[in-house]
């Protein structure tokens, strides 16, 4: 029996959760094998059952993701359903049977972004794309059928993850500008970025205090991608002449809520966590990059 099972332990969020446990967890990977991780395919339900039944975790963190994000879900809806709905239901049911808690990572894309004020946890949902619809349906199924759960809605998560195949926005910016390539950042896409370690700490505090339910875990600051990228250039020492404003809404951005803010008052009221400002989160990311460059974990 183990305390923590992290599914997707070599992804951005899964790795950050694992780092907080300092090795005291069982973690899974899929395409990129890692010595201390067990290989598992979430779409292979028999394999998942075997691993959950063998380890009998008390808490299972569902941090797997389909690479390619929103656009891939639109292009491959059947595969998207396997990842973002069928696998979630399978794992949640297995957790229920073994009296484990499931921590499900959901998204701000369950909303349409039309509300003028930040969305609260119980606001009406209206997803605009397949990814958001699947997250929303998986949430509803969990709320209806599962005893112990946390549904964490988050967005614009960033951090330094050098081995990733799905770089986050700030990593993309860093990689492009480092090789002196122009980077276009949208002035019309707004959100509340969160530093991945803040997200991991908040999730773990919710688990330690045995909370149940839906929580919005996002940073305090509501900014557009261009402003965010501009701060990142300053903090990470990147040449701002390669950063350009993108004011024209791309076709694949039409299916995304453009200006969506989540209200994080509930988590802040119930937990001791405080969230890094944009500047301080980026500074922590920079320190992390330096630590890893110097061979420390
Ligand atoms: N990042 C964000 O800004 C954000 C915002 C809102 C919600 N979320 C949600 O948070 C979760 C984690 O996101 P992330 O950004 O941390 O993801 P990520 O960095 O892309 O990592 C994805 C993880 O999923 C694993 N994986 C991929 N296919 C798998 C399969 N068939 N079976 C088992 N594992 C598989 C990958 O393992 P390998 O690399 O070994 O294949 C990797 O560990 C996702 O559910 C996502 O929807 C993320």
mmCIF file with all atom_site columns, C-alpha atoms and ligand atoms in Angstrom, residues 7-14 28-33 40-43 62-67 83-84 104-108 131 135 152 154-158 161 164-166, ligand 1:
data_model
loop_
_atom_site.group_PDB
_atom_site.id
_atom_site.type_symbol
_atom_site.label_atom_id
_atom_site.label_alt_id
_atom_site.label_comp_id
_atom_site.label_asym_id
_atom_site.label_entity_id
_atom_site.label_seq_id
_atom_site.pdbx_PDB_ins_code
_atom_site.Cartn_x
_atom_site.Cartn_y
_atom_site.Cartn_z
_atom_site.occupancy
_atom_site.B_iso_or_equiv
_atom_site.pdbx_formal_charge
_atom_site.auth_seq_id
_atom_site.auth_comp_id
_atom_site.auth_asym_id
_atom_site.auth_atom_id
_atom_site.pdbx_PDB_model_num
ATOM   1  C CA  . UNK A 1 7   ? -0.138  9.283  -13.040 1.00 0.00 ? 7   UNK A CA  1
ATOM   2  C CA  . UNK A 1 8   ? 1.994   11.310 -15.476 1.00 0.00 ? 8   UNK A CA  1
ATOM   3  C CA  . UNK A 1 9   ? 4.824   11.797 -12.959 1.00 0.00 ? 9   UNK A CA  1
ATOM   4  C CA  . UNK A 1 10  ? 7.244   13.035 -15.626 1.00 0.00 ? 10  UNK A CA  1
ATOM   5  C CA  . UNK A 1 11  ? 4.900   15.773 -16.912 1.00 0.00 ? 11  UNK A CA  1
ATOM   6  C CA  . UNK A 1 12  ? 5.023   19.426 -15.828 1.00 0.00 ? 12  UNK A CA  1
ATOM   7  C CA  . UNK A 1 13  ? 2.453   19.165 -13.022 1.00 0.00 ? 13  UNK A CA  1
ATOM   8  C CA  . UNK A 1 14  ? 3.058   15.506 -12.074 1.00 0.00 ? 14  UNK A CA  1
ATOM   9  C CA  . UNK A 1 28  ? 3.948   6.472  -13.877 1.00 0.00 ? 28  UNK A CA  1
ATOM   10 C CA  . UNK A 1 29  ? 5.246   7.545  -17.281 1.00 0.00 ? 29  UNK A CA  1
ATOM   11 C CA  . UNK A 1 30  ? 4.250   6.552  -20.805 1.00 0.00 ? 30  UNK A CA  1
ATOM   12 C CA  . UNK A 1 31  ? 6.406   7.407  -23.868 1.00 0.00 ? 31  UNK A CA  1
ATOM   13 C CA  . UNK A 1 32  ? 9.467   8.709  -22.013 1.00 0.00 ? 32  UNK A CA  1
ATOM   14 C CA  . UNK A 1 33  ? 10.696  6.026  -19.644 1.00 0.00 ? 33  UNK A CA  1
ATOM   15 C CA  . UNK A 1 40  ? 1.505   2.684  -17.797 1.00 0.00 ? 40  UNK A CA  1
ATOM   16 C CA  . UNK A 1 41  ? -0.962  3.580  -20.563 1.00 0.00 ? 41  UNK A CA  1
ATOM   17 C CA  . UNK A 1 42  ? -4.109  5.240  -19.169 1.00 0.00 ? 42  UNK A CA  1
ATOM   18 C CA  . UNK A 1 43  ? -6.077  4.074  -22.204 1.00 0.00 ? 43  UNK A CA  1
ATOM   19 C CA  . UNK A 1 62  ? -4.368  12.175 -12.432 1.00 0.00 ? 62  UNK A CA  1
ATOM   20 C CA  . UNK A 1 63  ? -1.769  14.320 -14.268 1.00 0.00 ? 63  UNK A CA  1
ATOM   21 C CA  . UNK A 1 64  ? -1.739  12.601 -17.670 1.00 0.00 ? 64  UNK A CA  1
ATOM   22 C CA  . UNK A 1 65  ? -2.300  14.685 -20.748 1.00 0.00 ? 65  UNK A CA  1
ATOM   23 C CA  . UNK A 1 66  ? -2.729  14.270 -24.496 1.00 0.00 ? 66  UNK A CA  1
ATOM   24 C CA  . UNK A 1 67  ? 0.051   16.219 -26.225 1.00 0.00 ? 67  UNK A CA  1
ATOM   25 C CA  . UNK A 1 83  ? -7.715  10.468 -22.561 1.00 0.00 ? 83  UNK A CA  1
ATOM   26 C CA  . UNK A 1 84  ? -9.893  13.140 -21.020 1.00 0.00 ? 84  UNK A CA  1
ATOM   27 C CA  . UNK A 1 104 ? -8.368  15.369 -11.155 1.00 0.00 ? 104 UNK A CA  1
ATOM   28 C CA  . UNK A 1 105 ? -6.689  18.235 -13.030 1.00 0.00 ? 105 UNK A CA  1
ATOM   29 C CA  . UNK A 1 106 ? -9.330  20.202 -14.897 1.00 0.00 ? 106 UNK A CA  1
ATOM   30 C CA  . UNK A 1 107 ? -9.264  23.510 -16.709 1.00 0.00 ? 107 UNK A CA  1
ATOM   31 C CA  . UNK A 1 108 ? -10.672 27.039 -17.013 1.00 0.00 ? 108 UNK A CA  1
ATOM   32 C CA  . UNK A 1 131 ? -11.135 19.589 -24.571 1.00 0.00 ? 131 UNK A CA  1
ATOM   33 C CA  . UNK A 1 135 ? -13.095 18.040 -18.825 1.00 0.00 ? 135 UNK A CA  1
ATOM   34 C CA  . UNK A 1 152 ? -8.597  21.283 -9.542  1.00 0.00 ? 152 UNK A CA  1
ATOM   35 C CA  . UNK A 1 154 ? -6.122  25.588 -13.326 1.00 0.00 ? 154 UNK A CA  1
ATOM   36 C CA  . UNK A 1 155 ? -4.619  27.398 -16.311 1.00 0.00 ? 155 UNK A CA  1
ATOM   37 C CA  . UNK A 1 156 ? -1.413  28.772 -17.842 1.00 0.00 ? 156 UNK A CA  1
ATOM   38 C CA  . UNK A 1 157 ? 0.840   26.633 -15.671 1.00 0.00 ? 157 UNK A CA  1
ATOM   39 C CA  . UNK A 1 158 ? 4.528   27.383 -16.156 1.00 0.00 ? 158 UNK A CA  1
ATOM   40 C CA  . UNK A 1 161 ? 10.896  21.179 -17.365 1.00 0.00 ? 161 UNK A CA  1
ATOM   41 C CA  . UNK A 1 164 ? 9.405   17.975 -21.749 1.00 0.00 ? 164 UNK A CA  1
ATOM   42 C CA  . UNK A 1 165 ? 8.007   17.295 -25.202 1.00 0.00 ? 165 UNK A CA  1
ATOM   43 C CA  . UNK A 1 166 ? 5.119   19.688 -24.548 1.00 0.00 ? 166 UNK A CA  1
HETATM 44 N N1  . LIG B 2 .   ? -0.327  22.712 -18.088 1.00 0.00 ? 1   LIG B N1  1
HETATM 45 C C1  . LIG B 2 .   ? -1.407  23.484 -17.970 1.00 0.00 ? 1   LIG B C1  1
HETATM 46 O O1  . LIG B 2 .   ? -1.341  24.739 -18.135 1.00 0.00 ? 1   LIG B O1  1
HETATM 47 C C2  . LIG B 2 .   ? -2.729  22.879 -17.603 1.00 0.00 ? 1   LIG B C2  1
HETATM 48 C C3  . LIG B 2 .   ? -3.848  23.719 -17.427 1.00 0.00 ? 1   LIG B C3  1
HETATM 49 C C4  . LIG B 2 .   ? -5.076  23.142 -17.095 1.00 0.00 ? 1   LIG B C4  1
HETATM 50 C C5  . LIG B 2 .   ? -5.191  21.774 -16.935 1.00 0.00 ? 1   LIG B C5  1
HETATM 51 N N2  . LIG B 2 .   ? -4.100  20.991 -17.133 1.00 0.00 ? 1   LIG B N2  1
HETATM 52 C C6  . LIG B 2 .   ? -4.274  19.533 -16.985 1.00 0.00 ? 1   LIG B C6  1
HETATM 53 O O2  . LIG B 2 .   ? -3.280  19.026 -16.108 1.00 0.00 ? 1   LIG B O2  1
HETATM 54 C C7  . LIG B 2 .   ? -2.907  17.694 -16.497 1.00 0.00 ? 1   LIG B C7  1
HETATM 55 C C8  . LIG B 2 .   ? -1.376  17.613 -16.593 1.00 0.00 ? 1   LIG B C8  1
HETATM 56 O O3  . LIG B 2 .   ? -0.917  18.551 -17.556 1.00 0.00 ? 1   LIG B O3  1
HETATM 57 P P1  . LIG B 2 .   ? 0.655   18.818 -17.822 1.00 0.00 ? 1   LIG B P1  1
HETATM 58 O O4  . LIG B 2 .   ? 0.747   20.133 -18.522 1.00 0.00 ? 1   LIG B O4  1
HETATM 59 O O5  . LIG B 2 .   ? 1.423   18.564 -16.577 1.00 0.00 ? 1   LIG B O5  1
HETATM 60 O O6  . LIG B 2 .   ? 0.957   17.663 -18.886 1.00 0.00 ? 1   LIG B O6  1
HETATM 61 P P2  . LIG B 2 .   ? 2.340   17.305 -19.645 1.00 0.00 ? 1   LIG B P2  1
HETATM 62 O O7  . LIG B 2 .   ? 3.467   18.103 -19.100 1.00 0.00 ? 1   LIG B O7  1
HETATM 63 O O8  . LIG B 2 .   ? 2.063   17.353 -21.096 1.00 0.00 ? 1   LIG B O8  1
HETATM 64 O O9  . LIG B 2 .   ? 2.566   15.782 -19.199 1.00 0.00 ? 1   LIG B O9  1
HETATM 65 C C9  . LIG B 2 .   ? 1.718   14.778 -19.663 1.00 0.00 ? 1   LIG B C9  1
HETATM 66 C C10 . LIG B 2 .   ? 1.952   13.500 -18.884 1.00 0.00 ? 1   LIG B C10 1
HETATM 67 O O10 . LIG B 2 .   ? 1.018   12.520 -19.355 1.00 0.00 ? 1   LIG B O10 1
HETATM 68 C C11 . LIG B 2 .   ? 1.731   11.310 -19.624 1.00 0.00 ? 1   LIG B C11 1
HETATM 69 N N3  . LIG B 2 .   ? 1.001   10.551 -20.654 1.00 0.00 ? 1   LIG B N3  1
HETATM 70 C C12 . LIG B 2 .   ? 0.803   10.886 -21.949 1.00 0.00 ? 1   LIG B C12 1
HETATM 71 N N4  . LIG B 2 .   ? 0.088   9.919  -22.558 1.00 0.00 ? 1   LIG B N4  1
HETATM 72 C C13 . LIG B 2 .   ? -0.181  8.965  -21.626 1.00 0.00 ? 1   LIG B C13 1
HETATM 73 C C14 . LIG B 2 .   ? -0.857  7.717  -21.631 1.00 0.00 ? 1   LIG B C14 1
HETATM 74 N N5  . LIG B 2 .   ? -1.465  7.223  -22.746 1.00 0.00 ? 1   LIG B N5  1
HETATM 75 N N6  . LIG B 2 .   ? -0.903  7.010  -20.489 1.00 0.00 ? 1   LIG B N6  1
HETATM 76 C C15 . LIG B 2 .   ? -0.314  7.462  -19.355 1.00 0.00 ? 1   LIG B C15 1
HETATM 77 N N7  . LIG B 2 .   ? 0.338   8.631  -19.271 1.00 0.00 ? 1   LIG B N7  1
HETATM 78 C C16 . LIG B 2 .   ? 0.402   9.377  -20.406 1.00 0.00 ? 1   LIG B C16 1
HETATM 79 C C17 . LIG B 2 .   ? 3.097   11.784 -20.090 1.00 0.00 ? 1   LIG B C17 1
HETATM 80 O O11 . LIG B 2 .   ? 4.058   10.732 -19.969 1.00 0.00 ? 1   LIG B O11 1
HETATM 81 P P3  . LIG B 2 .   ? 5.236   10.567 -21.110 1.00 0.00 ? 1   LIG B P3  1
HETATM 82 O O12 . LIG B 2 .   ? 5.808   11.938 -21.303 1.00 0.00 ? 1   LIG B O12 1
HETATM 83 O O13 . LIG B 2 .   ? 6.173   9.558  -20.515 1.00 0.00 ? 1   LIG B O13 1
HETATM 84 O O14 . LIG B 2 .   ? 4.549   10.070 -22.347 1.00 0.00 ? 1   LIG B O14 1
HETATM 85 C C18 . LIG B 2 .   ? 3.351   12.913 -19.082 1.00 0.00 ? 1   LIG B C18 1
HETATM 86 O O15 . LIG B 2 .   ? 3.788   12.393 -17.853 1.00 0.00 ? 1   LIG B O15 1
HETATM 87 C C19 . LIG B 2 .   ? -3.644  17.421 -17.800 1.00 0.00 ? 1   LIG B C19 1
HETATM 88 O O16 . LIG B 2 .   ? -4.759  16.622 -17.545 1.00 0.00 ? 1   LIG B O16 1
HETATM 89 C C20 . LIG B 2 .   ? -4.086  18.792 -18.296 1.00 0.00 ? 1   LIG B C20 1
HETATM 90 O O17 . LIG B 2 .   ? -5.272  18.751 -19.040 1.00 0.00 ? 1   LIG B O17 1
HETATM 91 C C21 . LIG B 2 .   ? -2.878  21.507 -17.465 1.00 0.00 ? 1   LIG B C21 1
#
